[in-house]
Short mmCIF file of C-alpha atoms in Angstrom, two decimals:
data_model
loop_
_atom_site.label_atom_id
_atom_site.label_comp_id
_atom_site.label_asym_id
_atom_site.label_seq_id
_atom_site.Cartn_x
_atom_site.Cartn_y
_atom_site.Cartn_z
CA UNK A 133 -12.40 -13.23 -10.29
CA UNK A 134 -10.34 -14.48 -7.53
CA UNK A 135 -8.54 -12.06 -5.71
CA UNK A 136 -4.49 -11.85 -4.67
CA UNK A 137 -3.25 -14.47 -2.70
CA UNK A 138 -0.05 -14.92 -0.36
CA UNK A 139 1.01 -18.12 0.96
CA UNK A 140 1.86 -19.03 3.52
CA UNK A 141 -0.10 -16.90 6.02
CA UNK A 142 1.63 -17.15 8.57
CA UNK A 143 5.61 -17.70 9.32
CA UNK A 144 7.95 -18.34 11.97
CA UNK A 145 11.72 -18.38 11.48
CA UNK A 146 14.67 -18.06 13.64
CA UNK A 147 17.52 -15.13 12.73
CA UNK A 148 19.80 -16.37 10.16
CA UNK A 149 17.77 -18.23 8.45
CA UNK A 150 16.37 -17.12 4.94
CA UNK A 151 12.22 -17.55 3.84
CA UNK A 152 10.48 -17.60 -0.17
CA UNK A 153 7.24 -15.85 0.28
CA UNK A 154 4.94 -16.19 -2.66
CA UNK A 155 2.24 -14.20 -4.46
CA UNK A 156 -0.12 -15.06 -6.92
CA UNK A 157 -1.95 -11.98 -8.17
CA UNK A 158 -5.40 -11.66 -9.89
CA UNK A 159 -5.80 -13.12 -13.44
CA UNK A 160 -4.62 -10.94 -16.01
CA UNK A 161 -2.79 -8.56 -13.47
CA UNK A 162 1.05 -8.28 -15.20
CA UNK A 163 2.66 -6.29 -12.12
CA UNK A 164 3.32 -7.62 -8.83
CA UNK A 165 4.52 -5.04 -6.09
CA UNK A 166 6.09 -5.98 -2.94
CA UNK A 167 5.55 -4.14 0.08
CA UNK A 168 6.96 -4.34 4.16
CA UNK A 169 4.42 -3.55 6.97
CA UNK A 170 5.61 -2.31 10.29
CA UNK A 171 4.57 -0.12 13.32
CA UNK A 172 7.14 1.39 13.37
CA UNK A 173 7.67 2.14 9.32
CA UNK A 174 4.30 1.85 8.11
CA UNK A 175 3.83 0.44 4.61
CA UNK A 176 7.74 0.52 2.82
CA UNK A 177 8.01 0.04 -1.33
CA UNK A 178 10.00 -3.58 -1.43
CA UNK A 179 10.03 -3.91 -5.71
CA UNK A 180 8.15 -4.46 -8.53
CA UNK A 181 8.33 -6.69 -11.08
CA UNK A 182 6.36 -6.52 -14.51
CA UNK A 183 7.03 -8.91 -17.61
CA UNK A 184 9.20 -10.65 -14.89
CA UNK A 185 11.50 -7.94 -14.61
CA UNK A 186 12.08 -5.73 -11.98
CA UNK A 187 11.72 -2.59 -13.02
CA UNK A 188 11.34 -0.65 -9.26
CA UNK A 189 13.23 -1.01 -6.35
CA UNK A 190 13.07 0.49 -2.55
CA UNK A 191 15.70 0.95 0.07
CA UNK A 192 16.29 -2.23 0.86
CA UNK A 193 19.05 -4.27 1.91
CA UNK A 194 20.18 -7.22 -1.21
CA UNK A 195 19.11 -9.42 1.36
CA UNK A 196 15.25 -8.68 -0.05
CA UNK A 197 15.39 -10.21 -3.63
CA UNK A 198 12.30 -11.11 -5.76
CA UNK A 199 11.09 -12.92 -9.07
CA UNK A 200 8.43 -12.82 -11.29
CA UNK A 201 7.26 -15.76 -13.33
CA UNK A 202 5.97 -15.90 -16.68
CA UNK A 203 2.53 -16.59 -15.51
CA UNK A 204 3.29 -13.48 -13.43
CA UNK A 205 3.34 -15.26 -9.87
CA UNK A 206 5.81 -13.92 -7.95
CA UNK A 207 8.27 -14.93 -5.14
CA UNK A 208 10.11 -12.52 -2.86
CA UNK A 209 13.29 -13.94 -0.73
CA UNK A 210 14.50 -13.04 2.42
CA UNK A 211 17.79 -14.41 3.37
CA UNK A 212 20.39 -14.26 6.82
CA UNK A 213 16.78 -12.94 8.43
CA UNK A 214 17.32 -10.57 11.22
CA UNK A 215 14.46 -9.99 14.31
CA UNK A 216 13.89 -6.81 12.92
CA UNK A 217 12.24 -8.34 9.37
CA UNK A 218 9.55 -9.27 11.45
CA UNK A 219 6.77 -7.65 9.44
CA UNK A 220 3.85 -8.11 7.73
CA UNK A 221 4.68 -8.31 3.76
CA UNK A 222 1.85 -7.73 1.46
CA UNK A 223 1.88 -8.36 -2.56
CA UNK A 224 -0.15 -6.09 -4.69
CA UNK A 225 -0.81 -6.08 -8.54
CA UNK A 226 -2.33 -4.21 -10.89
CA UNK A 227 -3.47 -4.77 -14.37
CA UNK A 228 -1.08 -2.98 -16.63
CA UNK A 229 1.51 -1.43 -14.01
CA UNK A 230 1.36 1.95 -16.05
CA UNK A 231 3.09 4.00 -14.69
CA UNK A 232 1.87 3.99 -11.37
CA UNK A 233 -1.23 5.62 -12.38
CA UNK A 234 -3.67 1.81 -11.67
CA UNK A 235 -5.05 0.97 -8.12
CA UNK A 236 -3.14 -1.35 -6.65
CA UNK A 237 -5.23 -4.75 -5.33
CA UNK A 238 -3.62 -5.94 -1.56
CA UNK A 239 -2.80 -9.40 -0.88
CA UNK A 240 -4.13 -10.55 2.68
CA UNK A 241 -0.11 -10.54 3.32
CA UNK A 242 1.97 -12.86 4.85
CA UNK A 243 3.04 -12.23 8.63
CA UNK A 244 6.45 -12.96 9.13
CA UNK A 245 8.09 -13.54 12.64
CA UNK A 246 12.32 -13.95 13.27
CA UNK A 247 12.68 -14.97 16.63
CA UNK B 92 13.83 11.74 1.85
CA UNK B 93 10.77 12.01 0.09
CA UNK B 94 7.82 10.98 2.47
CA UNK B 95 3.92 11.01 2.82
CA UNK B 96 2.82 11.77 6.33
CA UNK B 97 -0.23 12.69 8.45
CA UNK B 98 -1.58 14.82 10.81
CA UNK B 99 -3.48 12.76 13.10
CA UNK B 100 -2.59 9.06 13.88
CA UNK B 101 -6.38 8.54 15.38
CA UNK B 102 -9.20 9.81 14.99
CA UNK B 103 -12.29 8.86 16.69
CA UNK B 104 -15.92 10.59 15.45
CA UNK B 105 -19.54 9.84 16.23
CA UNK B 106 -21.44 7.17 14.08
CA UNK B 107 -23.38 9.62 11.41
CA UNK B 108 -21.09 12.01 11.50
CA UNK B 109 -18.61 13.13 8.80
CA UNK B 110 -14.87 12.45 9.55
CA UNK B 111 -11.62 14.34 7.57
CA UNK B 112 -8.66 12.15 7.36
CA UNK B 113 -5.80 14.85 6.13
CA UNK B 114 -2.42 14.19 4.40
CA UNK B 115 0.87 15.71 3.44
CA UNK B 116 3.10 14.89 0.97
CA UNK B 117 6.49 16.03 0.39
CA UNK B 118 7.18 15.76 -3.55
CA UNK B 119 5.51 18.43 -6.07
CA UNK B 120 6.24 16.09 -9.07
CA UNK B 121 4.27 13.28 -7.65
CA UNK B 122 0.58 13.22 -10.03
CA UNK B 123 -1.38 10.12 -9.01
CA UNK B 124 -2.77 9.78 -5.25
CA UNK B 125 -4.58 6.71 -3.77
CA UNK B 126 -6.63 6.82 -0.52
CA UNK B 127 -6.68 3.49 0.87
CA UNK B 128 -8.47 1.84 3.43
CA UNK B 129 -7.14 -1.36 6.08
CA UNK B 130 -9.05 -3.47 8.19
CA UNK B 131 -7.28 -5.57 10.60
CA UNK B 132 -6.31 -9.15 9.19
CA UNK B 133 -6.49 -7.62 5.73
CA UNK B 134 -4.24 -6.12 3.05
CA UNK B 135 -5.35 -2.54 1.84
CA UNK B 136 -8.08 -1.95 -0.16
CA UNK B 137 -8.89 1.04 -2.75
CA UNK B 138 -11.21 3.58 -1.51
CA UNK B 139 -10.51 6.05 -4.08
CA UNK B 140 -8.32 7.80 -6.47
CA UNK B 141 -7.07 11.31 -7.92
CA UNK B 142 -5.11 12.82 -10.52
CA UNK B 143 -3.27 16.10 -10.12
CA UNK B 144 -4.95 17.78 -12.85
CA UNK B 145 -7.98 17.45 -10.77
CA UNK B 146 -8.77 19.27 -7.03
CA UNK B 147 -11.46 17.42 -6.13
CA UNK B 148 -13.13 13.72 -6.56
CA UNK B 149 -16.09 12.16 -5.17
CA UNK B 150 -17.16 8.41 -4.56
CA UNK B 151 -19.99 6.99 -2.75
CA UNK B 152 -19.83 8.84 0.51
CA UNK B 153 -16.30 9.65 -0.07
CA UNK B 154 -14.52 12.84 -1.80
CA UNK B 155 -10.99 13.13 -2.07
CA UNK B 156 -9.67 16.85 -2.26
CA UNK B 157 -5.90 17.51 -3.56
CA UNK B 158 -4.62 21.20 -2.80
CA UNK B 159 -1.12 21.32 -4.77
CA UNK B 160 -0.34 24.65 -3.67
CA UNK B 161 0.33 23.50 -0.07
CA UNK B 162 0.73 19.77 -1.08
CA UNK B 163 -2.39 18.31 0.86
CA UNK B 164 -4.74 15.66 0.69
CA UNK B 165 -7.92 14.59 2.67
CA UNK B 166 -9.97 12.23 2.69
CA UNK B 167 -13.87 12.82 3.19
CA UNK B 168 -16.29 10.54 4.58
CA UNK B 169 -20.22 11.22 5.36
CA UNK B 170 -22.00 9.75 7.22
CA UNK B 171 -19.53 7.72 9.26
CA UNK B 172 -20.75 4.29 10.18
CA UNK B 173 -19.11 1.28 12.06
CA UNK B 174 -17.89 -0.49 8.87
CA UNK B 175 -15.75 2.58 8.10
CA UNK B 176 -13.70 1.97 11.32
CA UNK B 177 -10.04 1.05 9.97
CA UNK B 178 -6.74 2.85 9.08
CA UNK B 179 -6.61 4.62 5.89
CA UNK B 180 -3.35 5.42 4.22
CA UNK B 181 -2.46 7.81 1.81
CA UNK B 182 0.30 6.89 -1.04
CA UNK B 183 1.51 8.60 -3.80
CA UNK B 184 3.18 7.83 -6.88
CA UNK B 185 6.03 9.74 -8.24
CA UNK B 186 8.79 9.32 -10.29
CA UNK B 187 11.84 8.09 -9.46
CA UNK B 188 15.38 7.11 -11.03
CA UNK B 189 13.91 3.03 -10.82
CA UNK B 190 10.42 4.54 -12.44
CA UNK B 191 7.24 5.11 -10.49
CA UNK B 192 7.16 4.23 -6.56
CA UNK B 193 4.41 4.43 -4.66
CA UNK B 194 4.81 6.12 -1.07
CA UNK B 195 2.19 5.08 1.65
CA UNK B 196 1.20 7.58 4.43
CA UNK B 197 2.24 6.60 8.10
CA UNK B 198 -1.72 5.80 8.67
CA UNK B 199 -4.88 7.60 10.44
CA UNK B 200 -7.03 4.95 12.65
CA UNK B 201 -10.39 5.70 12.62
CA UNK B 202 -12.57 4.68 15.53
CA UNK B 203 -16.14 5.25 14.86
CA UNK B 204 -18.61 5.28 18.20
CA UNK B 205 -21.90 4.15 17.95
#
């Protein structure tokens, strides 16, 4: 079974601008979890999604919106980017999304650079 | 707010040895907790898992122990070998007003010598 996978690997935008990251999680997998990656923050809880709804949310700014399809690829949205969402974002999914109680299967992530 | 931390950022042990990664988290409600393990270019990757009714939980050369009283978690790995080198992260998921979160851990790095 494949595994999650991010495109595009690797980004480079300027500030201001806005970026569509997308996720396509293992087959069967109905949640798709969103997640930031920096230094200085460590992992941070973006959203879920599950039956594309959103049913979780971090502390994020609205600038970080997300969807979920009904073949349960998801997108996430970053718009008016600032230097400091220079991360690494990483997509997870699980099979059921119950509850929190599944392991959670990583994405390779997408590296994301505002300059 | 509610976090997930750790005691040491790095830790660096001798190949064949065992190595303790330790974690504390902040929220007595939480009742699910993930050890998970990242090598560099890659996303996270399930070591191993515990409930809170349990205390302890062993995997193939790796035991998880959960002391609620003091809200603690480690990680235990024996034997260390080279492959193990990585950062692990803790997380835990608890309950929230938007429904379960999980938290991740700020990170140990482990550097294993040979």
């Amino acid at each position: 079974k494949a595994g999650v996978t991010q495109t595009p690997r690797y980004l480079i935008k300027t500030r201001g601008q806005q970026v569509t990251l997308s996720c396509s999680p293992i087959s069967g997998h109905r949640s798709v979890s969103w997640y930031q990656q920096t230094p200085g923050q460590g992992l941070q809880f973006l959203f879920e999604y599950f039956s594309e709804t959103q049913r979780n949310k971090g502390n994020f700014p609205g600038r970080f919106s997300g969807r979920q399809f009904s073949n349960s690829r998801s997108e996430m949205n970053v718009s008016t980017l600032e230097l400091g969402d220079s991360a690494l974002y990483l997509c997870a999914s699980s099979p059921l999304g119950t509850g929190g109680k599944e392991e959670q299967y990583f994405g390779p992530g997408t590296r994301l650079t505002v300059t | 707010g509610e976090s997930v931390g750790l005691h040491l950022p790095t830790l660096s042990v001798q190949e064949g040895d065992n190595s303790i990664i330790n974690c504390a988290y902040s929220n007595s409600a939480s009742d699910y907790f993930i050890w998970y393990k990242q090598e560099s270019g890659k996303g996270p990757q399930f070591i191993i898992d515990i409930r809170s009714n349990m205390d302890k939980r062993q995997g193939q050369r790796v035991t998880v122990l959960l002391n609620k009283t003091v809200k603690h978690l480690s990680l235990q790995i024996a034997a260390t070998q080279p492959g193990d080198s990585a950062v692990y992260f803790c997380a835990e998921n608890s309950l929230n007003t938007g429904g379960f979160k999980t938290i991740f851990g700020a990170g140990t790095r482990l550097f294993v010598k040979a």
